[in-house]
mmCIF file of C-alpha atoms in Angstrom:
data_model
loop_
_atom_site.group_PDB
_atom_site.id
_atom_site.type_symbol
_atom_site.label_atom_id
_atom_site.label_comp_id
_atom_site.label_asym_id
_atom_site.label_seq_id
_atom_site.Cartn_x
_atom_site.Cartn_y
_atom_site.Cartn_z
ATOM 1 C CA UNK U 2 0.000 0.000 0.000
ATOM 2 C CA UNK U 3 1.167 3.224 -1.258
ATOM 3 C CA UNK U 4 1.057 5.921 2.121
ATOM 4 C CA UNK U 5 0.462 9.096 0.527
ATOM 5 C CA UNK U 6 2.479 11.666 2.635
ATOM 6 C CA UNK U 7 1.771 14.650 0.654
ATOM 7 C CA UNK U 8 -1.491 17.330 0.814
ATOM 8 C CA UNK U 9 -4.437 16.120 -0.811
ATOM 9 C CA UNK U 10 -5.271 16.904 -4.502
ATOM 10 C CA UNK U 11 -6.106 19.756 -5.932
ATOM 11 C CA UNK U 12 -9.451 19.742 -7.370
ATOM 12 C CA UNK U 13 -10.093 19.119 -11.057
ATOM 13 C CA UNK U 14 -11.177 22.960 -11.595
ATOM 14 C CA UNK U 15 -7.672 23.519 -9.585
ATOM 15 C CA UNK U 16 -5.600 21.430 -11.575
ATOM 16 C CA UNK U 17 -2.836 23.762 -13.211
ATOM 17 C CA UNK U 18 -3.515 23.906 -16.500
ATOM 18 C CA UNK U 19 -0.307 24.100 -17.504
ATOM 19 C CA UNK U 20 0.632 20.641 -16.318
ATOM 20 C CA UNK U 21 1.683 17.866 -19.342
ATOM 21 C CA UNK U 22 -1.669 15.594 -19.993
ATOM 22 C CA UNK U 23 -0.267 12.406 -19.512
ATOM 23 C CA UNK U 24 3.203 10.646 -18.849
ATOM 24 C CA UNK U 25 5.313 7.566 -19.725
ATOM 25 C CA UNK U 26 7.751 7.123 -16.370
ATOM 26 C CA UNK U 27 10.539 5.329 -18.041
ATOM 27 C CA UNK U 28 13.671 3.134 -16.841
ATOM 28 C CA UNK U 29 16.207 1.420 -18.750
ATOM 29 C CA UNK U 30 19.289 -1.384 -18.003
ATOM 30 C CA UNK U 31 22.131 -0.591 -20.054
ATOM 31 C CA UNK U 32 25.717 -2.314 -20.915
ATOM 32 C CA UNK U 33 27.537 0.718 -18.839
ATOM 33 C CA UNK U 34 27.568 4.498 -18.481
ATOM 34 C CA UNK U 35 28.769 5.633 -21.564
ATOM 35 C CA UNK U 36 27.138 7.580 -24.632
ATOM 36 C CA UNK U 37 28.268 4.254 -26.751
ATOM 37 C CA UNK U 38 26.618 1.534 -24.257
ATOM 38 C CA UNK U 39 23.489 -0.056 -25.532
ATOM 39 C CA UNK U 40 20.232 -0.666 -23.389
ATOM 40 C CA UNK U 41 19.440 -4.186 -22.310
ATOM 41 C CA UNK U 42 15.926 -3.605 -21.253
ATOM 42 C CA UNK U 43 13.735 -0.937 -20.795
ATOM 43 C CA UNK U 44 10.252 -0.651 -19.446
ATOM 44 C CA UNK U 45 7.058 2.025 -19.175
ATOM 45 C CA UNK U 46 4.674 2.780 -17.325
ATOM 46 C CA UNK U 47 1.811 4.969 -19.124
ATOM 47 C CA UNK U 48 0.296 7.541 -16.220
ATOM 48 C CA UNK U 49 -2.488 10.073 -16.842
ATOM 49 C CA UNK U 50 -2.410 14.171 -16.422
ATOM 50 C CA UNK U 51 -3.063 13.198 -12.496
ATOM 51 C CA UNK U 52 -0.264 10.467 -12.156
ATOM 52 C CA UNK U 53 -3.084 7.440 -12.566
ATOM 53 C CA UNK U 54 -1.247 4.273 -13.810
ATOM 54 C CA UNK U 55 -2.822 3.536 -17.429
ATOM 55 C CA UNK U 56 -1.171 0.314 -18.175
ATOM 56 C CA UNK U 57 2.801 -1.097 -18.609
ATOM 57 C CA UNK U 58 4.861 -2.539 -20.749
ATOM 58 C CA UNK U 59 8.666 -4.513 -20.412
ATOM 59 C CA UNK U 60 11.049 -6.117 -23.167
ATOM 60 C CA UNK U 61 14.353 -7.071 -23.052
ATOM 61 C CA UNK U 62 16.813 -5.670 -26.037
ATOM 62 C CA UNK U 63 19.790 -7.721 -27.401
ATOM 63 C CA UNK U 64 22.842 -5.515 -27.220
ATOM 64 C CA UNK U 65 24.894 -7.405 -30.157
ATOM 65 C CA UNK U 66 27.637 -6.969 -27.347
ATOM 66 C CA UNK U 67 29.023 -7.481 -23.613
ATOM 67 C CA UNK U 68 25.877 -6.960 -21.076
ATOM 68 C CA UNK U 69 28.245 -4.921 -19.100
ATOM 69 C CA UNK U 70 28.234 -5.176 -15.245
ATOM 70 C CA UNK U 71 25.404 -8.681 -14.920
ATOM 71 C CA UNK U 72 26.666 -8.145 -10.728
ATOM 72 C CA UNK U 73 24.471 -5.038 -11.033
ATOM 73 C CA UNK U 74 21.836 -5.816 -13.708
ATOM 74 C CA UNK U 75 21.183 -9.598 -13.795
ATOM 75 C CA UNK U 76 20.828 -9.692 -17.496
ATOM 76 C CA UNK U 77 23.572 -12.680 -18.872
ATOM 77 C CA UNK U 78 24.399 -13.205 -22.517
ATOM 78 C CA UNK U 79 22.802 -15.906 -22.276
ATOM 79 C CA UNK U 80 19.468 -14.539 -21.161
ATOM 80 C CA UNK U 81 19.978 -12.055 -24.015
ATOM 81 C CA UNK U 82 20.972 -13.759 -26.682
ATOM 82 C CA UNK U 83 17.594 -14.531 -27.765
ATOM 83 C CA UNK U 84 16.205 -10.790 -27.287
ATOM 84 C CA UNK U 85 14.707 -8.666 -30.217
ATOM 85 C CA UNK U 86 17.112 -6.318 -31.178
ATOM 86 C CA UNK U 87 16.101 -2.634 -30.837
ATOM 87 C CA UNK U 88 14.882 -1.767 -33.816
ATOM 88 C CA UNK U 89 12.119 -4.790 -33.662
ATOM 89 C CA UNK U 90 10.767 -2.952 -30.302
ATOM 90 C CA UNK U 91 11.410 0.682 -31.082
ATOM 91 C CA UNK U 92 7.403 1.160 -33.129
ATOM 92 C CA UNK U 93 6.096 -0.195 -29.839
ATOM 93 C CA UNK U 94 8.102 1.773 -27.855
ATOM 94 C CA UNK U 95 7.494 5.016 -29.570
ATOM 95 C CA UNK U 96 4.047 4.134 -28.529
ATOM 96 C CA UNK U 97 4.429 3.721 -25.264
ATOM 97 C CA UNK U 98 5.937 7.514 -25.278
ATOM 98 C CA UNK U 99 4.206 9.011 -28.016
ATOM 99 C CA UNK U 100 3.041 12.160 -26.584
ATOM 100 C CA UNK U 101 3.726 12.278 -23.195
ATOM 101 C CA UNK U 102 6.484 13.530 -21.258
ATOM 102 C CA UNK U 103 9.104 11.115 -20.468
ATOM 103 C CA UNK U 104 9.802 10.857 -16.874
ATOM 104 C CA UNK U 105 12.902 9.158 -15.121
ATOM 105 C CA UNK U 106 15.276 9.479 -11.586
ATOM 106 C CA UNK U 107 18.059 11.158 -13.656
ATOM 107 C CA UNK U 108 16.430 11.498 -16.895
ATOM 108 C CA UNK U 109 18.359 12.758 -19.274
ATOM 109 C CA UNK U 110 20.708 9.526 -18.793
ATOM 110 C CA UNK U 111 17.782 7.768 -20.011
ATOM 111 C CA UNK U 112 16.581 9.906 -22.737
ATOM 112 C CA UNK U 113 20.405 10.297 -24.049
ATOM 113 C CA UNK U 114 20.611 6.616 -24.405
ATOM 114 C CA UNK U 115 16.692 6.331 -25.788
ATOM 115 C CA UNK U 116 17.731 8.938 -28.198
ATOM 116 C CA UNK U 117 21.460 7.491 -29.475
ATOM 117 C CA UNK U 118 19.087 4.072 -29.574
ATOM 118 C CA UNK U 119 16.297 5.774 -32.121
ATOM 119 C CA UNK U 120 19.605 7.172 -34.151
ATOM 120 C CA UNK U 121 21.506 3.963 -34.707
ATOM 121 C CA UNK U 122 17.940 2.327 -35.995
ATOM 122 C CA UNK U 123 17.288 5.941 -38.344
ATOM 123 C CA UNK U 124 14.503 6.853 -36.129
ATOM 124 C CA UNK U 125 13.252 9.634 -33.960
ATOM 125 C CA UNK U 126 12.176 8.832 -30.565
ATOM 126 C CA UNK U 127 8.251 10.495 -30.034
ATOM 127 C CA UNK U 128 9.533 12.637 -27.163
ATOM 128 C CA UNK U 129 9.562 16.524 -26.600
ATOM 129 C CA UNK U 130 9.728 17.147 -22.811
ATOM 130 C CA UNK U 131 11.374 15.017 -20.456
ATOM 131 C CA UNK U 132 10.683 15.375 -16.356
ATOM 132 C CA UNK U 133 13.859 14.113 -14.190
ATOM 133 C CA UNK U 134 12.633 13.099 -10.381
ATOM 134 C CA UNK U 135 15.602 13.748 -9.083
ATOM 135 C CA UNK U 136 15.086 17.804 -10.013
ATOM 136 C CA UNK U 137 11.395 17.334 -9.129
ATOM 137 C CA UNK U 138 12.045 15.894 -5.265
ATOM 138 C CA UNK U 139 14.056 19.348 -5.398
ATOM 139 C CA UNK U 140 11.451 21.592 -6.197
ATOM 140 C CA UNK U 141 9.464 20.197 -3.571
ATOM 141 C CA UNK U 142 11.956 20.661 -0.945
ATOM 142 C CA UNK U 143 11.627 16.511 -0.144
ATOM 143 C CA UNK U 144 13.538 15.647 3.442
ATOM 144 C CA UNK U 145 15.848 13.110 1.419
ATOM 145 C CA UNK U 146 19.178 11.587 2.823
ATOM 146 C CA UNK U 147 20.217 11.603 -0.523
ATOM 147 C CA UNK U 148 18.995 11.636 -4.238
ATOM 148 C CA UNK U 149 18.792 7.756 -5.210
ATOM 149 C CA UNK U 150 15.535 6.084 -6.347
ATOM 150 C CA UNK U 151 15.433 4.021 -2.848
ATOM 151 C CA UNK U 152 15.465 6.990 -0.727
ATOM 152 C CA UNK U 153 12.313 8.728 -3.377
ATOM 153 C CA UNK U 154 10.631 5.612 -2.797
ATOM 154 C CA UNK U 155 10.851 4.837 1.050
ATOM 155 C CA UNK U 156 10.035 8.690 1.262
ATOM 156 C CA UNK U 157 6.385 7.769 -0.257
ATOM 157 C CA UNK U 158 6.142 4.045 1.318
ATOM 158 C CA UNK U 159 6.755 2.607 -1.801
ATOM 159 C CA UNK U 160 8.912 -1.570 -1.328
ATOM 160 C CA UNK U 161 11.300 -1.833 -4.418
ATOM 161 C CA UNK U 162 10.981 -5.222 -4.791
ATOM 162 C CA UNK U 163 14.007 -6.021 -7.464
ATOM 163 C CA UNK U 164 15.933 -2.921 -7.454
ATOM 164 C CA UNK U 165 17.860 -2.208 -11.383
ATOM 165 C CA UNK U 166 15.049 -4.080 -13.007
ATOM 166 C CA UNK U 167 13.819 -1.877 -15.187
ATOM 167 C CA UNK U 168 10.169 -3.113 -14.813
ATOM 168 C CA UNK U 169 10.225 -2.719 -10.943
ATOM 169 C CA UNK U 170 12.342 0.216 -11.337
ATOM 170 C CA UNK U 171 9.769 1.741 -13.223
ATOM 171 C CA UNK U 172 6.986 0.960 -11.069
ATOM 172 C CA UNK U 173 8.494 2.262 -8.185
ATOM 173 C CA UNK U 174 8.823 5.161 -9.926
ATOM 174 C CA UNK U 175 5.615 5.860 -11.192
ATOM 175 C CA UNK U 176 4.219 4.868 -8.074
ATOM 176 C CA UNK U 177 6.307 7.689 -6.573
ATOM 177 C CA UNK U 178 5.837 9.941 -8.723
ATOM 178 C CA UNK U 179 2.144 10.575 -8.443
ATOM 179 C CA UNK U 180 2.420 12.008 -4.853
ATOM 180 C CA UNK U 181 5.063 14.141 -6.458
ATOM 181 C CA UNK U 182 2.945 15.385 -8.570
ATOM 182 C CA UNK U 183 -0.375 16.032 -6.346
ATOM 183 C CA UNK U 184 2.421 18.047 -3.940
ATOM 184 C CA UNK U 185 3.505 20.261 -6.931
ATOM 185 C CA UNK U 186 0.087 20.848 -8.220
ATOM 186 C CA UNK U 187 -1.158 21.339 -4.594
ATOM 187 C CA UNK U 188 1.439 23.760 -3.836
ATOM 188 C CA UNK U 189 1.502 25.534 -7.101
ATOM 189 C CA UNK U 190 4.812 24.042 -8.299
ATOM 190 C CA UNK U 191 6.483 25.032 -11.441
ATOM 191 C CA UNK U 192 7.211 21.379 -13.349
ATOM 192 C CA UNK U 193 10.907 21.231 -14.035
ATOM 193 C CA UNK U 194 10.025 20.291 -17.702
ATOM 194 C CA UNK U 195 13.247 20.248 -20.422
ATOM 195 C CA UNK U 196 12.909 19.868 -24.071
ATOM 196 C CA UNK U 197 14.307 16.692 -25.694
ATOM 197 C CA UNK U 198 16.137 16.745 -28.921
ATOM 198 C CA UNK U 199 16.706 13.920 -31.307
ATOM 199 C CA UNK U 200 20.539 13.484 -32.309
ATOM 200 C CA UNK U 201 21.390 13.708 -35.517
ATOM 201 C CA UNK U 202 25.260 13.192 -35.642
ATOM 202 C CA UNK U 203 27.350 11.131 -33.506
ATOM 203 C CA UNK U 204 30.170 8.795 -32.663
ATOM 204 C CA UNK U 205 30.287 5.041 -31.708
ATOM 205 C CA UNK U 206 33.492 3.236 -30.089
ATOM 206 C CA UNK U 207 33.811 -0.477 -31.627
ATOM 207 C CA UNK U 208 31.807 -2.472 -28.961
ATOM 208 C CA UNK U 209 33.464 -5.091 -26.633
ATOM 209 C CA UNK U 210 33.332 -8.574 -27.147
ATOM 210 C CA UNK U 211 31.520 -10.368 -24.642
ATOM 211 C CA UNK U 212 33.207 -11.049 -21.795
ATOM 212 C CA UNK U 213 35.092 -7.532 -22.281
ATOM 213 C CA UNK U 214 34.018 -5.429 -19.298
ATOM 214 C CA UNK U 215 34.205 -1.842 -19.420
ATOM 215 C CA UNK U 216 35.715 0.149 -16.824
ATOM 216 C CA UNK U 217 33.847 2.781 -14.791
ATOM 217 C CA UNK U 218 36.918 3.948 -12.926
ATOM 218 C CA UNK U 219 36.944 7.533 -15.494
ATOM 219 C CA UNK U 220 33.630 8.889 -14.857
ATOM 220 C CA UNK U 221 32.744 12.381 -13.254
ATOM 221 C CA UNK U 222 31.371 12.144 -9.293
ATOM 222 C CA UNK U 223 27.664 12.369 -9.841
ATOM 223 C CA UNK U 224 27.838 12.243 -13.776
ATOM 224 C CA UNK U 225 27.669 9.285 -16.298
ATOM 225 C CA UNK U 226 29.377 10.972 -19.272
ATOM 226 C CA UNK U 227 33.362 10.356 -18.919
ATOM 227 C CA UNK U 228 35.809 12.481 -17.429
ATOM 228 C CA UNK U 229 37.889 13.716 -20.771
ATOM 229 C CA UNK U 230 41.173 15.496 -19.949
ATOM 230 C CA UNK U 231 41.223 18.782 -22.278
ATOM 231 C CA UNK U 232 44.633 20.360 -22.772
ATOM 232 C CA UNK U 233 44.702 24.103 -21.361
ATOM 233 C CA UNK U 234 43.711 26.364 -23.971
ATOM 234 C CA UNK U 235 46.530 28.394 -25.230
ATOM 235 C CA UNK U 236 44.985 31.975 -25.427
ATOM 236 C CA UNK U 237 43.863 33.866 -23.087
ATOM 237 C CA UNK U 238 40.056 35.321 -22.680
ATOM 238 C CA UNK U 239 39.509 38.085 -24.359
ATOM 239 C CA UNK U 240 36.087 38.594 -22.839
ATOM 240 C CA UNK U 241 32.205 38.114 -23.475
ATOM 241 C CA UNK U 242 30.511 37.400 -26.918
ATOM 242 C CA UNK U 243 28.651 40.515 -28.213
ATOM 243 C CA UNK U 244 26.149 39.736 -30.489
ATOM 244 C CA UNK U 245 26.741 40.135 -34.061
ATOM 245 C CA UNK U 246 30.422 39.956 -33.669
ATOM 246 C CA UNK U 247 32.607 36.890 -34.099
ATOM 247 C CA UNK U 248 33.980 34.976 -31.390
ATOM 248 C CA UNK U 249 37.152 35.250 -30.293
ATOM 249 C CA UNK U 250 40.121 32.314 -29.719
ATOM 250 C CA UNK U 251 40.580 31.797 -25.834
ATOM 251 C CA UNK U 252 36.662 32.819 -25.262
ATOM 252 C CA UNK U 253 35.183 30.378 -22.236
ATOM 253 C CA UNK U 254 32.021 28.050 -23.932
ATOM 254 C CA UNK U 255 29.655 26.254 -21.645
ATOM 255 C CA UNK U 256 27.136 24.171 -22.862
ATOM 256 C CA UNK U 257 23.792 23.488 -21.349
ATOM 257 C CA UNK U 258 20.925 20.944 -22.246
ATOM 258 C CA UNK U 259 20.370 18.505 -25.233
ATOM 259 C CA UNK U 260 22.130 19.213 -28.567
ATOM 260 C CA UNK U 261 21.152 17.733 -31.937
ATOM 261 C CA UNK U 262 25.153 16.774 -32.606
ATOM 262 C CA UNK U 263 26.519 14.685 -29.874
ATOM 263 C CA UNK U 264 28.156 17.170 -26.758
ATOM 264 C CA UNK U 265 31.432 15.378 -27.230
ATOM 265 C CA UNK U 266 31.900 16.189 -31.007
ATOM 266 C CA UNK U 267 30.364 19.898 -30.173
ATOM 267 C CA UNK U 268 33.080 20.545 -27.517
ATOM 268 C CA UNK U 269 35.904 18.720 -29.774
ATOM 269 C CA UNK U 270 34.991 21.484 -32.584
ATOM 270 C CA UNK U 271 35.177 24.251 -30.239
ATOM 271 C CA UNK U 272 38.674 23.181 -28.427
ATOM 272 C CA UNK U 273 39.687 23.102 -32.502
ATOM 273 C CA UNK U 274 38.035 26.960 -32.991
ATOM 274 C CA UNK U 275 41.061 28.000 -30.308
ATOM 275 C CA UNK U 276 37.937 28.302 -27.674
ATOM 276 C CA UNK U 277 38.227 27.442 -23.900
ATOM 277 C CA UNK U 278 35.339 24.586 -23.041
ATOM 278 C CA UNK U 279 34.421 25.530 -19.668
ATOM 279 C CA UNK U 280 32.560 23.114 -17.565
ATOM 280 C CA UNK U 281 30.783 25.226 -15.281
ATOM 281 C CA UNK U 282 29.133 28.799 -15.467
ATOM 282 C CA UNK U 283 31.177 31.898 -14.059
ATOM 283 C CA UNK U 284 31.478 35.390 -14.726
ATOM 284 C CA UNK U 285 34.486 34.750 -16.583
ATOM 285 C CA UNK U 286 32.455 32.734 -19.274
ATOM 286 C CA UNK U 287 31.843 34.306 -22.647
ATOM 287 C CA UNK U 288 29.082 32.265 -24.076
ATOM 288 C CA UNK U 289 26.208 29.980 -22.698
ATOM 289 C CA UNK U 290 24.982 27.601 -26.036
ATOM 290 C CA UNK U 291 21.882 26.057 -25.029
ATOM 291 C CA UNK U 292 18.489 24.995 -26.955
ATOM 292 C CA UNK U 293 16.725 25.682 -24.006
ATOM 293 C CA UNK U 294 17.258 28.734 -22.499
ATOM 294 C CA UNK U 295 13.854 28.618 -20.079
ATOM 295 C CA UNK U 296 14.967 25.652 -18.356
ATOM 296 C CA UNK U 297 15.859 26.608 -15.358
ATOM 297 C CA UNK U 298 18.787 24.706 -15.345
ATOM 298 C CA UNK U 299 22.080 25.811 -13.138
ATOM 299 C CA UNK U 300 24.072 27.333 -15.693
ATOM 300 C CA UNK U 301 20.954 29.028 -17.306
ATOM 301 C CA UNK U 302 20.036 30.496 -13.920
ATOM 302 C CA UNK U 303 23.941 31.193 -13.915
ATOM 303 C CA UNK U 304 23.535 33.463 -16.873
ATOM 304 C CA UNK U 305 21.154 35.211 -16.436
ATOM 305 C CA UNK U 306 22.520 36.331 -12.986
ATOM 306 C CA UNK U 307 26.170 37.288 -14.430
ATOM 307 C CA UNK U 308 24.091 38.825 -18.175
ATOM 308 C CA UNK U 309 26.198 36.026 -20.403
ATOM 309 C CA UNK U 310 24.919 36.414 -23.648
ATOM 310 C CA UNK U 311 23.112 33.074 -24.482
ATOM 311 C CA UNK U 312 23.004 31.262 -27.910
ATOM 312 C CA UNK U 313 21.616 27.724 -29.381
ATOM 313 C CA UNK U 314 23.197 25.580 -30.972
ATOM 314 C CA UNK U 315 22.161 26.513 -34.766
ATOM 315 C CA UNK U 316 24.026 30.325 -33.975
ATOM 316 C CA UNK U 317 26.863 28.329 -32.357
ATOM 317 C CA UNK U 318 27.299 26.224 -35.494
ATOM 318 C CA UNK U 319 27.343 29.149 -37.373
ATOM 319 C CA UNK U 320 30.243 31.297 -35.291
ATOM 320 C CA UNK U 321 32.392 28.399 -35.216
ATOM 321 C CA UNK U 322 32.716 28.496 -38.321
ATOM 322 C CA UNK U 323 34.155 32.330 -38.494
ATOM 323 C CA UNK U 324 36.404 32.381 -35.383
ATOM 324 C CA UNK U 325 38.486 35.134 -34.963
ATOM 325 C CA UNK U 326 42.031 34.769 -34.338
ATOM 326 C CA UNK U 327 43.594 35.565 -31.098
ATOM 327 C CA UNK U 328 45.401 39.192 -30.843
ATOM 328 C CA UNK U 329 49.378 38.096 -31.684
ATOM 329 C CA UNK U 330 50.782 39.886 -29.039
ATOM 330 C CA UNK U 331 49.508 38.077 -26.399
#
């Protein structure tokens, strides 16, 4: 039994109209953490406007590679092997998310590797808006030891039963979620919504053979894309971007939400322009590139605070390709 700790519902006429209409609270098993890892199995549950469960659905997904860490996941080879592949479950999957707004406990993790999925197969994922929990049980101020799906679900009474399943995962989820929700809409919470973009250009490492286990000692505390070590940039910053000028070699670039070409290759082209890639926001940064610059995410809060000029990534695309040269006396 699911104990309902938050204030009761709002009534219909109350309901915020600007809330989503329905949801598909997703979780996915993957091979590892990386933006080349493959999902194993994924599940859904369907929830209406209110957080209602609709129905669910679960399928496992043949890699065509090592399962990654089975001590975490459970999933063999073996139990794979006989899987559909991904692109013989992506139609029904699409219609699992078709329009809703795709909710997961760190979600863009799951909507990056949805997304690369729908890519390799020459698809596009039905998704516009995702919803992370995580960012949600923050806007609601939750009394949380920490931000892992156990603690969100013994907050709201909910028993994981078979914890990195995806289908339990997923339940748990949902089943957390809808007091979530009925506290935000109760207490006239703004939904930390972000848009989801399809990606369009990418790379792939060569996948491991089975029995090849990757190694998770380079990843970023708190992060699953891996640590890269940049070399310093050689110039120094000459400043902020002003529009309709060019940017500058030695400028500081931060990027901020989904991007159509994979963040890696973006960053790659922009260490090549001469630019400084700058993993968090300061005042010393010249240039926030983001798609979605009502997000409310840190470094768009960030810039609005400090007045960096903000572009997406279309305008980016566009000044990389004019970069002016660093002043020779330097």
């Amino acid at each position: 039994m699911l104990e309902d700790r938050t204030t009761a519902a709002p009534s219909a006429t109350a309901w915020p109209a600007a809330y989503p209409q329905g949801y598909a609270v997703v979780d996915v098993e993957t091979t590892g953490l990386a933006r080349d890892d493959r999902i194993i199995s994924a599940a859904v549950y369907r929830l209406d406007a209110r957080g209602e469960v609709e129905d669910h659905w679960y399928t496992l997904v043949n890699p065509e590679r090592d399962p990654g860490p089975v001590w975490i996941h459970g999933l063999t080879s073996e139990v794979l092997r006989e899987a559909p592949l991904f692109p013989d479950v992506a139609e029904e999957f699409a219609a699992r998310l078709d329009g809703r707004v795709l909710v997961a406990h760190n979600a863009v993790f799951d909507w990056q590797m949805i997304a690369r999925e729908y890519a390799r197969a020459k698809r596009e994922a039905p998704v516009r808006q995702r919803l992370c929990t995580i960012a949600l049980s923050k806007a609601l101020d939750l009394p949380l030891p920490h931000h892992k799906l156990e603690s969100l679900a013994a907050h709201f009474g909910v028993v994981q039963q078979r914890a990195h399943h995806a289908l339990d995962d997923a339940r748990v989820l949902a089943e957390a979620f809808r007091p979530s929700l009925l506290a935000a809409a109760a207490g006239g919470v703004r939904l930390p919504l972000h848009e989801c973009r399809p990606l369009t250009e990418w790379t792939d490492r060569p996948a491991p053979r089975i029995g090849q286990q990757a190694s998770y000692g380079s990843y970023r505390p708190n992060s699953w894309r891996p640590s890269r070590k940049r070399p310093a940039c050689p110039y120094p910053n000459p400043g902020r971007y002003e529009e309709g000028k060019r940017l500058k070699q030695g400028m500081r670039v931060a990027f901020s939400g989904d991007t159509s070409v994979e963040r890696d290759l973006l960053e790659d082209r922009a260490v090549e322009a001469g630019l400084h890639v700058a993993t968090s926001l300061s005042r010393l940064t010249s240039l926030l590139v983001t798609n979605d610059p009502d997000s409310g995410t840190s470094k768009v809060v960030k810039a609005r605070q400090f007045g960096t000029p903000v572009v997406d990534e279309a305008a980016f695309g566009q000044l990389l390709a004019d970069v002016e040269p660093a002043d020779a006396a330097f």
